[in-house]
Coordinates of C-alpha atoms in Angstrom, one line a residue:
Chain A
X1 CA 3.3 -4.6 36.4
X2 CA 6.5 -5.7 38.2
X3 CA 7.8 -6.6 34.9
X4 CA 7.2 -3.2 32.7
X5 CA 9.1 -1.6 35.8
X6 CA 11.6 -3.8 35.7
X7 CA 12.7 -2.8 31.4
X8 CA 12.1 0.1 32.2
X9 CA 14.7 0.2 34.8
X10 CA 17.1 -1.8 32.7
X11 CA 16.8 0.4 30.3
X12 CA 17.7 3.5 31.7
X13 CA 20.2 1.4 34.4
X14 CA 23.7 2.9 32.1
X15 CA 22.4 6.6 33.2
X16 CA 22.5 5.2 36.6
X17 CA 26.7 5.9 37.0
X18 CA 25.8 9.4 35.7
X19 CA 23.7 10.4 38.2
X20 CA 26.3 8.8 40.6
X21 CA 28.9 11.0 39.1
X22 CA 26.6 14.0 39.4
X23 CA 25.6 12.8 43.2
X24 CA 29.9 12.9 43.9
X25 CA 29.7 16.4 42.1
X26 CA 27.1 17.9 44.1
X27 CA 28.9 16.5 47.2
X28 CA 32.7 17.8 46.4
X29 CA 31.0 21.7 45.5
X30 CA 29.0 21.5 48.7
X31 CA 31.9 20.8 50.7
X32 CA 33.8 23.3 48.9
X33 CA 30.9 25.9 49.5
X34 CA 30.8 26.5 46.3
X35 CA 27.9 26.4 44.1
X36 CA 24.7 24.3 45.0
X37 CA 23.4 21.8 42.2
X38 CA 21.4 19.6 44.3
X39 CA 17.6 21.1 42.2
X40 CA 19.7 19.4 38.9
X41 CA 19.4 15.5 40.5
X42 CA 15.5 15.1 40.4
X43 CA 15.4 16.8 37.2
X44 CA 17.6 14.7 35.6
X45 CA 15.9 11.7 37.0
X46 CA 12.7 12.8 34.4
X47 CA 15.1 14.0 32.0
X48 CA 16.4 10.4 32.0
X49 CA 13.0 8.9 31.6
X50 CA 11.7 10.9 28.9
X51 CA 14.9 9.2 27.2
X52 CA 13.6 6.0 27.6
X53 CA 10.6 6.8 25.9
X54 CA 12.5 7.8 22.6
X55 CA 13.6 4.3 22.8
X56 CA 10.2 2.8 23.0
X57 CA 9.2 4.6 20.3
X58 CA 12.5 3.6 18.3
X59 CA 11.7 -0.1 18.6
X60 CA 8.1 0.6 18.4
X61 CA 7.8 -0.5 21.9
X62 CA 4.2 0.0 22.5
X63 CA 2.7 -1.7 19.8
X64 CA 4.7 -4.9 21.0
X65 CA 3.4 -4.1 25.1
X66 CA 0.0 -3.6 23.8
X67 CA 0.6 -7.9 22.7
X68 CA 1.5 -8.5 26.7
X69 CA -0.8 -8.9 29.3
X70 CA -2.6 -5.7 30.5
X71 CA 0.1 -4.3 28.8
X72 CA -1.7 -0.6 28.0
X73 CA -1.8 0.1 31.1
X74 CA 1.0 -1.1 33.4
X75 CA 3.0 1.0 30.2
X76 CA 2.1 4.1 31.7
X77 CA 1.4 3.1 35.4
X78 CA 4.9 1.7 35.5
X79 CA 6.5 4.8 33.6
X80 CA 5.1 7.5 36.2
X81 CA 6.5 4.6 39.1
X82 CA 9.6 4.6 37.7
X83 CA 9.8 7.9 37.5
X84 CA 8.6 9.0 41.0
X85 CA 11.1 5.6 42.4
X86 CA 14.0 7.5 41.0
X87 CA 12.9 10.7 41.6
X88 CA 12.5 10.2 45.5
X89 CA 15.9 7.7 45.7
X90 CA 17.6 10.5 44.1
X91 CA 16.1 13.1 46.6
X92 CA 16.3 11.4 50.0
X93 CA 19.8 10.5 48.5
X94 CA 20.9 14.1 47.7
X95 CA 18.8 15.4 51.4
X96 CA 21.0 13.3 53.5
X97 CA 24.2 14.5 51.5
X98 CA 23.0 18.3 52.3
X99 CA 22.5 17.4 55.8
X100 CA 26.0 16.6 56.0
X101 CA 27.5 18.7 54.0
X102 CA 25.8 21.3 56.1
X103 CA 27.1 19.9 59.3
X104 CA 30.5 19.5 58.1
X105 CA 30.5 23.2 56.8
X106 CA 29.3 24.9 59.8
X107 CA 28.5 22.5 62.8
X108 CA 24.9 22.9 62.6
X109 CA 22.0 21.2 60.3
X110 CA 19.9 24.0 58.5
X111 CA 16.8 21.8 58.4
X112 CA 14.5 24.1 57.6
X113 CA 16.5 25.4 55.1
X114 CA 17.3 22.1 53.3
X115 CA 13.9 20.7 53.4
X116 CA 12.4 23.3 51.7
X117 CA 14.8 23.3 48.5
X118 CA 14.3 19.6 48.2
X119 CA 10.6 19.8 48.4
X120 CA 10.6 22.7 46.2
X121 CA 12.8 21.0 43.8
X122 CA 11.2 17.8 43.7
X123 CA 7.5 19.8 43.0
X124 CA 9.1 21.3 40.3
X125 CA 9.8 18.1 38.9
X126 CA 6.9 16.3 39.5
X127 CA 5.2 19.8 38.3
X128 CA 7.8 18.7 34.4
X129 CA 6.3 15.4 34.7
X130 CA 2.8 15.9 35.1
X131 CA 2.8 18.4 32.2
X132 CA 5.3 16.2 29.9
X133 CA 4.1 12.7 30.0
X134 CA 0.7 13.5 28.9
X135 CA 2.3 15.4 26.1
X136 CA 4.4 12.7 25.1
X137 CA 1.5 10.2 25.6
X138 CA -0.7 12.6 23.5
X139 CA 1.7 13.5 20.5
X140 CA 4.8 10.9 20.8
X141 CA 7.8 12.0 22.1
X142 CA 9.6 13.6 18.8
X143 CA 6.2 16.0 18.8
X144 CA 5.8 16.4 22.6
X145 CA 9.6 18.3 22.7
X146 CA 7.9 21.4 20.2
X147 CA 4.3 20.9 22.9
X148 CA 6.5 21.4 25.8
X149 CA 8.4 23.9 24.6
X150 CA 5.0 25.9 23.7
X151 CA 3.5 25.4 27.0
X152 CA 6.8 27.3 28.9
X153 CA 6.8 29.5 26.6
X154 CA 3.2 29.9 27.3
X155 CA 3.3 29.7 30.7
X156 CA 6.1 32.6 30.8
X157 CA 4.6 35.1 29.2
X158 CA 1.1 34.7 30.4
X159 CA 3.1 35.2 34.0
X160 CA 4.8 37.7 33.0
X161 CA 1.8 39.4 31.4
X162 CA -0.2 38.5 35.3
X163 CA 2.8 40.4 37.0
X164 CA 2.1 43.0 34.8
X165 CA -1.4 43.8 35.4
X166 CA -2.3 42.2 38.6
X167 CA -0.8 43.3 41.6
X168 CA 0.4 40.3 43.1
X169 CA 1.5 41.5 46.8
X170 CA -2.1 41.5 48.0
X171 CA -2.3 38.0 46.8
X172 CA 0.5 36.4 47.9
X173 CA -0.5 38.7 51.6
X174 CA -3.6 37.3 52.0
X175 CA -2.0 33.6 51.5
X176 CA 0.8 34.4 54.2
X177 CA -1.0 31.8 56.2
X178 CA -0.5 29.4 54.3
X179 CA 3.3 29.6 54.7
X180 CA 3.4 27.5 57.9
X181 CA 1.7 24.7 55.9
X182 CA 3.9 25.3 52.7
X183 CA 5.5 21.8 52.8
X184 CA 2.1 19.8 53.9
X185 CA 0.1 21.7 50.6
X186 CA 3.2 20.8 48.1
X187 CA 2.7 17.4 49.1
X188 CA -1.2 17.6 48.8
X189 CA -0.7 19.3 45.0
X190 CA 1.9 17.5 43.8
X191 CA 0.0 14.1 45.0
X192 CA -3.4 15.6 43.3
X193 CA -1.1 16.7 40.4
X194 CA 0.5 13.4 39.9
X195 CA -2.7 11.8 40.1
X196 CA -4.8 13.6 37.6
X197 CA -1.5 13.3 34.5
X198 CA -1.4 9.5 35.4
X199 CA -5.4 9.2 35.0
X200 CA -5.0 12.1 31.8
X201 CA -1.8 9.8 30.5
X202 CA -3.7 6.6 30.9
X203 CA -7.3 7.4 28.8
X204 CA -5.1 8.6 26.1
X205 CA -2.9 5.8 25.8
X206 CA -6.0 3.0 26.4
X207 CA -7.6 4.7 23.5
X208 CA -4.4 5.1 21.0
X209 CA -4.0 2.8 18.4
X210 CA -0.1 2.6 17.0
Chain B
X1 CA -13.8 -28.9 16.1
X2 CA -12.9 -26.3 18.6
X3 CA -11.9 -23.3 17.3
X4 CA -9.4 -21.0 18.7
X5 CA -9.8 -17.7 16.6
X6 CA -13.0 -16.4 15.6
X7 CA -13.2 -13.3 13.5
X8 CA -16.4 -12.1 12.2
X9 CA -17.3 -9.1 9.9
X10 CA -13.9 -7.2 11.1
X11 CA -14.5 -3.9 9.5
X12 CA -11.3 -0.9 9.8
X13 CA -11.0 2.4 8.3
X14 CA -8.0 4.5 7.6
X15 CA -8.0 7.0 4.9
X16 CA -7.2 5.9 1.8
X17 CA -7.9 2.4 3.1
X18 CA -10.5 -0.1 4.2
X19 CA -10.3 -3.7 6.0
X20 CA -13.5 -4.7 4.4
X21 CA -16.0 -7.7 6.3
X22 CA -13.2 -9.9 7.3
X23 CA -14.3 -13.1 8.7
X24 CA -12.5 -16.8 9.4
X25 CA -12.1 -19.1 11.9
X26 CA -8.7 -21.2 13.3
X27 CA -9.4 -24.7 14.5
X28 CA -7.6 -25.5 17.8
X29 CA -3.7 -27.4 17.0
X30 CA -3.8 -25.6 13.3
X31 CA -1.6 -23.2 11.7
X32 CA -3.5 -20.7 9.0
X33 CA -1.8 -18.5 6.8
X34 CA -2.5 -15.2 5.6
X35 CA -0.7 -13.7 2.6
X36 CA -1.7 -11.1 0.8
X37 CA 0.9 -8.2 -1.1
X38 CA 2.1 -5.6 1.3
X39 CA -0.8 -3.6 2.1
X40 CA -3.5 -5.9 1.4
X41 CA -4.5 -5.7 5.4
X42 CA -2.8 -8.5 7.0
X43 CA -1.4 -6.7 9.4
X44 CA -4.1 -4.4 10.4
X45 CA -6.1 -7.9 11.1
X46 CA -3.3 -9.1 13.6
X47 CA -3.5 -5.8 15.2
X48 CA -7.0 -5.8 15.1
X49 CA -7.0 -9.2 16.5
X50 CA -3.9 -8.5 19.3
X51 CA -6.3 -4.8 20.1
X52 CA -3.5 -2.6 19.3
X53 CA -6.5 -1.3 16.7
X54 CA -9.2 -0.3 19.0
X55 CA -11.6 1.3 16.9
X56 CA -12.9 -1.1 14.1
X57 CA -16.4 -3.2 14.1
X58 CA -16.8 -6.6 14.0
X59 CA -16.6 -9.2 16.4
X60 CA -13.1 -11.2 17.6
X61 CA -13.4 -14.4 19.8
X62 CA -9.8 -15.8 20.8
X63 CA -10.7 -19.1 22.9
X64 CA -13.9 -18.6 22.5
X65 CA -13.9 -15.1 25.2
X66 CA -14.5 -12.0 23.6
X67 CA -11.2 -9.9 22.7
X68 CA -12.3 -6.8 24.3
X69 CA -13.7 -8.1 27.8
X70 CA -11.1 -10.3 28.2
X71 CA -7.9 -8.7 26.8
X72 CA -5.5 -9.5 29.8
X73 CA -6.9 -13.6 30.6
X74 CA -6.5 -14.1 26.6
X75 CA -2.9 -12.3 26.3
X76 CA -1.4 -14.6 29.0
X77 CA -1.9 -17.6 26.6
X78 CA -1.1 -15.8 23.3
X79 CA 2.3 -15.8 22.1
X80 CA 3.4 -12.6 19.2
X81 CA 6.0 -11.4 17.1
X82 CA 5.3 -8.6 15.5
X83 CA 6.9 -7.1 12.4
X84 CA 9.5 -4.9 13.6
X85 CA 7.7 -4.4 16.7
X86 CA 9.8 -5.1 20.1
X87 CA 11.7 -4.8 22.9
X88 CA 14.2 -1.5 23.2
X89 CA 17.3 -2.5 21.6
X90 CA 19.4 -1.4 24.3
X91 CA 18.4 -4.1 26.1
X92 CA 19.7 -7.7 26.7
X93 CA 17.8 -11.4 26.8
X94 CA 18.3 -11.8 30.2
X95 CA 16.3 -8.4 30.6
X96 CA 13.4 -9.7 28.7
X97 CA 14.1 -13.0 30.6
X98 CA 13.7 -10.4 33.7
X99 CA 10.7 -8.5 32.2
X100 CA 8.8 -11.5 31.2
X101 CA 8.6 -13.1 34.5
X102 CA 7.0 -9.9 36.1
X103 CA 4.2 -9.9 33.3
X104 CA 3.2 -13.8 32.5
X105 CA 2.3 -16.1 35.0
X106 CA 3.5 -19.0 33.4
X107 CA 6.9 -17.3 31.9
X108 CA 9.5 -20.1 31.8
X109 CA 12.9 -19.2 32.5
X110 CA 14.7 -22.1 31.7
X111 CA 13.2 -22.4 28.3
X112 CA 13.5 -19.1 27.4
X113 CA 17.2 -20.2 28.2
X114 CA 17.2 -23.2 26.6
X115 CA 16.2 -21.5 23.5
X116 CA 19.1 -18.7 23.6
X117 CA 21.4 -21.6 24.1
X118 CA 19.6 -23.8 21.1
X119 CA 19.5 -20.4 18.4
X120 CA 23.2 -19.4 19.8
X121 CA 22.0 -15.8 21.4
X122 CA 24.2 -14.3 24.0
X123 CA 22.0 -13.8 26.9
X124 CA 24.1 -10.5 28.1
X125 CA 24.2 -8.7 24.6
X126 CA 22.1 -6.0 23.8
X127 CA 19.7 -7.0 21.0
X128 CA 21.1 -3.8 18.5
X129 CA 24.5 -6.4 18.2
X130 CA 22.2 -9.1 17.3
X131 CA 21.6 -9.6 13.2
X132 CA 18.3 -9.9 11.7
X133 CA 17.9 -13.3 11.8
X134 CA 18.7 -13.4 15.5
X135 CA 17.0 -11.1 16.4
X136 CA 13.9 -12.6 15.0
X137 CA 14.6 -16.0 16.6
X138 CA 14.9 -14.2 20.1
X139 CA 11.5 -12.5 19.3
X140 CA 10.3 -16.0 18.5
X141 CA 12.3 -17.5 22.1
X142 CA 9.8 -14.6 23.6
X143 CA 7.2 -15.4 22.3
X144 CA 7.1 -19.2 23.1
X145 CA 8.5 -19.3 26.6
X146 CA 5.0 -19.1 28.8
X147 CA 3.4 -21.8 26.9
X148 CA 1.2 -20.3 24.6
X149 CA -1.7 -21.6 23.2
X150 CA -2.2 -19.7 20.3
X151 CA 1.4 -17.9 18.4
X152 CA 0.1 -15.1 15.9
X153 CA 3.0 -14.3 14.1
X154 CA 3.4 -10.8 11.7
X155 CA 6.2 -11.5 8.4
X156 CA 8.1 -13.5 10.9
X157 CA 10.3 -14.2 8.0
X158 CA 10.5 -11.2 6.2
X159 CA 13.9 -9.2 5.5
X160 CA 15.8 -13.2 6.9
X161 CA 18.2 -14.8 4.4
X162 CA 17.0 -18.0 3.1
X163 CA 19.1 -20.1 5.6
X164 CA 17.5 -18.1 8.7
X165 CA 14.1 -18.0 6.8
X166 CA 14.6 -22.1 6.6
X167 CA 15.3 -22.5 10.3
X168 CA 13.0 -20.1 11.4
X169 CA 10.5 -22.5 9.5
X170 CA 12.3 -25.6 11.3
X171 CA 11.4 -23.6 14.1
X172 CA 7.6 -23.4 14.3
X173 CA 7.7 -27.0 12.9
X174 CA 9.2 -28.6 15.7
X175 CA 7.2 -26.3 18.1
X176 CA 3.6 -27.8 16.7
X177 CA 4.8 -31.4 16.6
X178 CA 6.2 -30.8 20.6
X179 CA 2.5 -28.7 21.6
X180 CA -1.1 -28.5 20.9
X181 CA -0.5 -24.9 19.9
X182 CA -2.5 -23.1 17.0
X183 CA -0.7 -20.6 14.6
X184 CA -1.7 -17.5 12.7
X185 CA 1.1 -16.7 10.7
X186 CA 0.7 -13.9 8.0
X187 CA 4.2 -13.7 5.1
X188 CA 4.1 -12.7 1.8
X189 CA 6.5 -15.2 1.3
X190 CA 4.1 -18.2 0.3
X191 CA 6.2 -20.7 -0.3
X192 CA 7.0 -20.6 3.3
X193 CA 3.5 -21.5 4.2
X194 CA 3.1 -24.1 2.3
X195 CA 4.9 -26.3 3.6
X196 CA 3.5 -25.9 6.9
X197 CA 0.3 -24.2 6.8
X198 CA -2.8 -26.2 6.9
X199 CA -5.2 -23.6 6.1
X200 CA -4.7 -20.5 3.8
X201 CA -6.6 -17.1 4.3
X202 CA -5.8 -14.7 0.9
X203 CA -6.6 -10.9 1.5
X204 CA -6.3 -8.8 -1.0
X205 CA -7.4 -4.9 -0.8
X206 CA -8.6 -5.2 2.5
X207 CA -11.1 -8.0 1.5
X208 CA -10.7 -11.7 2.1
X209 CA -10.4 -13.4 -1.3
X210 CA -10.4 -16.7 -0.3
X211 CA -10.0 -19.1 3.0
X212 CA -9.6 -22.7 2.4
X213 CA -7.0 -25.4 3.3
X214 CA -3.9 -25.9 1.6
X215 CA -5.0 -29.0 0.5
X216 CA -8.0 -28.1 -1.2
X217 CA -6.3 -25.2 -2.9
X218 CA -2.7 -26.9 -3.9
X219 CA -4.8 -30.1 -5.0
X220 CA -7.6 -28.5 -6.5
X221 CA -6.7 -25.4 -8.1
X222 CA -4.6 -25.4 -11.5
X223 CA -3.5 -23.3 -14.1
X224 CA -4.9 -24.3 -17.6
X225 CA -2.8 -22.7 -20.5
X226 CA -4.4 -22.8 -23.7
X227 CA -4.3 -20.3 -26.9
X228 CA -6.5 -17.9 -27.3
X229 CA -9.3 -20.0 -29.3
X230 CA -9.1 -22.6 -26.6
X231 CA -9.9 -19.8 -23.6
X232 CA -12.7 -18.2 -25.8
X233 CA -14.6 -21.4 -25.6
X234 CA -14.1 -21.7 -21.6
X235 CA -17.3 -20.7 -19.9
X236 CA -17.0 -17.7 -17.2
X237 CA -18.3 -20.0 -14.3
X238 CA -15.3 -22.6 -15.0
X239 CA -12.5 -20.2 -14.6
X240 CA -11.4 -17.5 -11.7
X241 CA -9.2 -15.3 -12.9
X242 CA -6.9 -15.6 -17.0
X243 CA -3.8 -13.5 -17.8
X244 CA -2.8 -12.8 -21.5
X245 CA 0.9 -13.5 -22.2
X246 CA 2.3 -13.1 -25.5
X247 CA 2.1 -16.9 -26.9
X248 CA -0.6 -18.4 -24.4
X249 CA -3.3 -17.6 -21.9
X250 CA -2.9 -18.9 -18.7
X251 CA -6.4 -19.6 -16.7
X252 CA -7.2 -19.7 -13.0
X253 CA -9.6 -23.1 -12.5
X254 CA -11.2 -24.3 -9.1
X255 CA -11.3 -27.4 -10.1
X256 CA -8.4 -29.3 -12.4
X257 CA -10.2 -32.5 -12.8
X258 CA -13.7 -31.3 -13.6
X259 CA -12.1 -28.8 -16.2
X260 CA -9.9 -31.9 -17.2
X261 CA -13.4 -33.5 -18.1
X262 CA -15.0 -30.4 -19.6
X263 CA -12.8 -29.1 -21.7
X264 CA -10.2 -30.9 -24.0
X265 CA -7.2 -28.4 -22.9
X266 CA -4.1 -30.6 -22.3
X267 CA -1.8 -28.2 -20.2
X268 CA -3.0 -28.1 -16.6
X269 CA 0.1 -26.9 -14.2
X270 CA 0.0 -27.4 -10.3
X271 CA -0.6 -24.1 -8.8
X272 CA 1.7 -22.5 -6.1
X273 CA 0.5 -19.7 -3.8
X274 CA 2.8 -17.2 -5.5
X275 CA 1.1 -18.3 -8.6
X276 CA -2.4 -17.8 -7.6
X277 CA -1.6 -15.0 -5.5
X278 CA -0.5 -13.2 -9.0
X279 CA -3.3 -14.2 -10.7
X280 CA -5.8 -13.2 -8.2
X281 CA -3.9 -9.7 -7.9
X282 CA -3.3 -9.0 -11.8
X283 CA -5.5 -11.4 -13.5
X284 CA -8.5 -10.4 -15.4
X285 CA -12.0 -11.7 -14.6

């Protein structure tokens, strides 16, 4: 398993000094109070990987792995490890930089404040993963970019179309509760979320035949 | 003799294609060949055989353990190159160096060094600098660093020049004089195997023609020519395959010296396996 996660780290290492450059980015706006970009570094941590898949398939990768020991499944295990690695490096990375930052800009550590948008941030892109890489597993990566471009668009309008008819307020009231626990239950879904695309991912690919 | 590969009835289905009742057998420290024209099924054995196919019927024993129960204990000792099936480009030897010793047990470093020094290989290069032929020897310096008991190799020589496709040959030569390793190596190229294989597997259509060792078949079979009067008088039994040209016939036999004996036709040739693999392809029966 070691191994698959270490390719698939050398394969996506020369995006590394990007996210480095975007890090140094994120730091010099903060301090300038200007714009906040800190939700674009765990995106682009997926955004990376889903790269490294169009590489895989370019060399026709997973036939090859499929040749390795237990190599169907420590493919996918060690994609969604690699992904959730960089994802979380990233974060803590870009958390300690907003604690500063904050500090620095007005003597006093918003925690609260900070916490949230990096929880939120990296649930939204565990929330892309868990949709993508079952896609991509599923149809290839060339086919999954049309899938997941279907299941936004999907997901838009049948919210759009909820707001419409269903009075939210009363539903979002009655959770109110919940807010205390709002960082504890992201963990708890995006864990459970994680989870359940790994397991999805991973009867697809032990079935697929390249 | 033990045998290493054991393939029985393998039966696949794709539209527009079947891999008909495939069955042979590889004795341990051998190398068999499989040709066959592109499309004949000789890959979709090896991937049946390596379970990138999952879904086929029949029955696939590598060291004697079933292929299915005991994928990961038989992949450790197998070593594969694939037709243009690999590692990402983008990457370098010393990252496969790094990848393979997180995935075999027995993944040797120093060979796998050895080798990139011995085929010239830059170990920090990515592979897309790297030319056809190198890139196939580095898939071959993959494939025999952890000690492998059994190599199956896909067209390891196809697309190489003839100088790369000779010392890719020197290659697997020196390997089974060094190691008690068995080989199954499908090419279309025959005259690559036979110099080296010991036994010959011919698929043709999805169905295996013929499996015998290249001894029997380069010794034994010959190609009679005769005219036309001559082949009417051949009985159907002696003969294989014929294919008309415009002077002479020229006849598929089993058995040059008892057709020698039977039949008072002068012109026997030595086959090749290009020849016989045209003759069983576009001869008539």
């Amino acid at each position: 398993m070691i191994g698959f996660i270490k390719k698939d780290l050398a394969m996506i290492k020369s995006n590394f000094k990007l996210l480095g450059v975007l890090i140094v980015i994120y730091a010099i706006m903060g301090l300038m109070e200007k714009m906040d970009i800190s939700f674009i570094l765990p995106f682009m941590c997926v955004m990376i990987m889903i790269s490294s898949f169009s590489y895989d398939n370019y060399n026709k990768w997973d036939a090859y792995s499929i040749s390795l020991p237990n190599g169907r499944k420590n493919s996918v295990k060690s994609k969604y490890i690699t992904t959730l690695l960089m994802t979380f490096i990233v974060s803590i990375i870009t958390t300690i930089l907003s604690f500063i930052i904050s500090y620095i800009n007005t003597q006093s550590i918003n925690y609260e404040q900070i916490l949230v948008t990096m929880f939120g941030t990296v649930f939204g892109t565990l929330l892309v993963l868990t949709i993508m890489y079952p896609i991509i597993y599923k149809l290839g990566v060339e086919k999954a970019r049309i899938g997941i471009f279907l299941i936004v668009f999907g997901i838009v309008i049948i919210g759009s179309l909820l707001a419409n008819f269903v009075d939210l307020s009363n539903i979002l009231k009655a959770l109110a509760f919940l807010e205390d626990y709002l960082i504890i239950i992201l963990i708890l879904v995006a864990i459970i979320m994680v989870y359940v695309s790994y397991k999805i991912s991973e009867k697809i690919y032990l079935k697929k035949e390249f | 003799m033990e045998n290493i590969l054991e393939v029985k009835n393998l039966t696949k289905t794709f539209p527009g294609f079947e891999l008909k009742n495939v069955s042979f057998t590889l004795p341990k420290g051998m190398i068999m060949g499989i040709i066959g024209e592109n499309g004949s099924g000789k890959t979709t054995t090896i991937k049946s055989i390596l379970n990138i196919y999952t879904k086929y019927s029949g029955e696939i024993k590598i060291f004697g353990l079933d292929n299915h129960k005991n994928d990961k204990e038989i992949k450790e000792n197998i070593g594969v190159v694939l037709d243009d099936m690999f590692f990402p480009e983008i990457l370098t030897p010393n990252d496969i160096n790094n990848t393979m010793q997180g995935i075999y047990k027995n993944w040797d470093s120093k060979m796998f060094n050895d080798y990139l020094k011995e085929f010239s290989l830059a170990p920090n290069k990515q592979i897309k600098t790297f030319s056809k032929g190198m890139r196939k020897k580095l898939e071959i310096a993959t494939a025999l660093s952890h000690h492998p008991k059994l190599l199956i190799l896909d067209e390891p020589t196809s697309g190489l020049d003839p100088v790369a496709r000779a010392e890719v040959i020197q290659i697997f030569q020196s390997i089974l004089e060094k190691d008690e390793c068995s080989i199954l190596l499908s090419s279309h190229i025959t005259t690559d195997l036979e110099h080296i294989a010991d036994y010959i597997t011919f698929i043709n259509n999805g169905e295996i023609v013929l499996s015998k060792t290249t001894n029997d078949l380069l010794d034994n079979y010959g190609i009679a020519k005769c005219t036309k009067n001559e082949f009417k008088d051949i009985a159907k039994q002696d003969y294989i395959k014929y294919k008309k040209s415009k002077y002479e016939y020229e006849v598929l036999v089993p058995n040059k010296k008892e057709f020698k004996t039977k039949y008072n036709i002068s012109v026997i040739d030595k086959i090749t396996l290009d020849d016989l693999m045209v003759l069983m392809i576009k001869g008539e029966e």
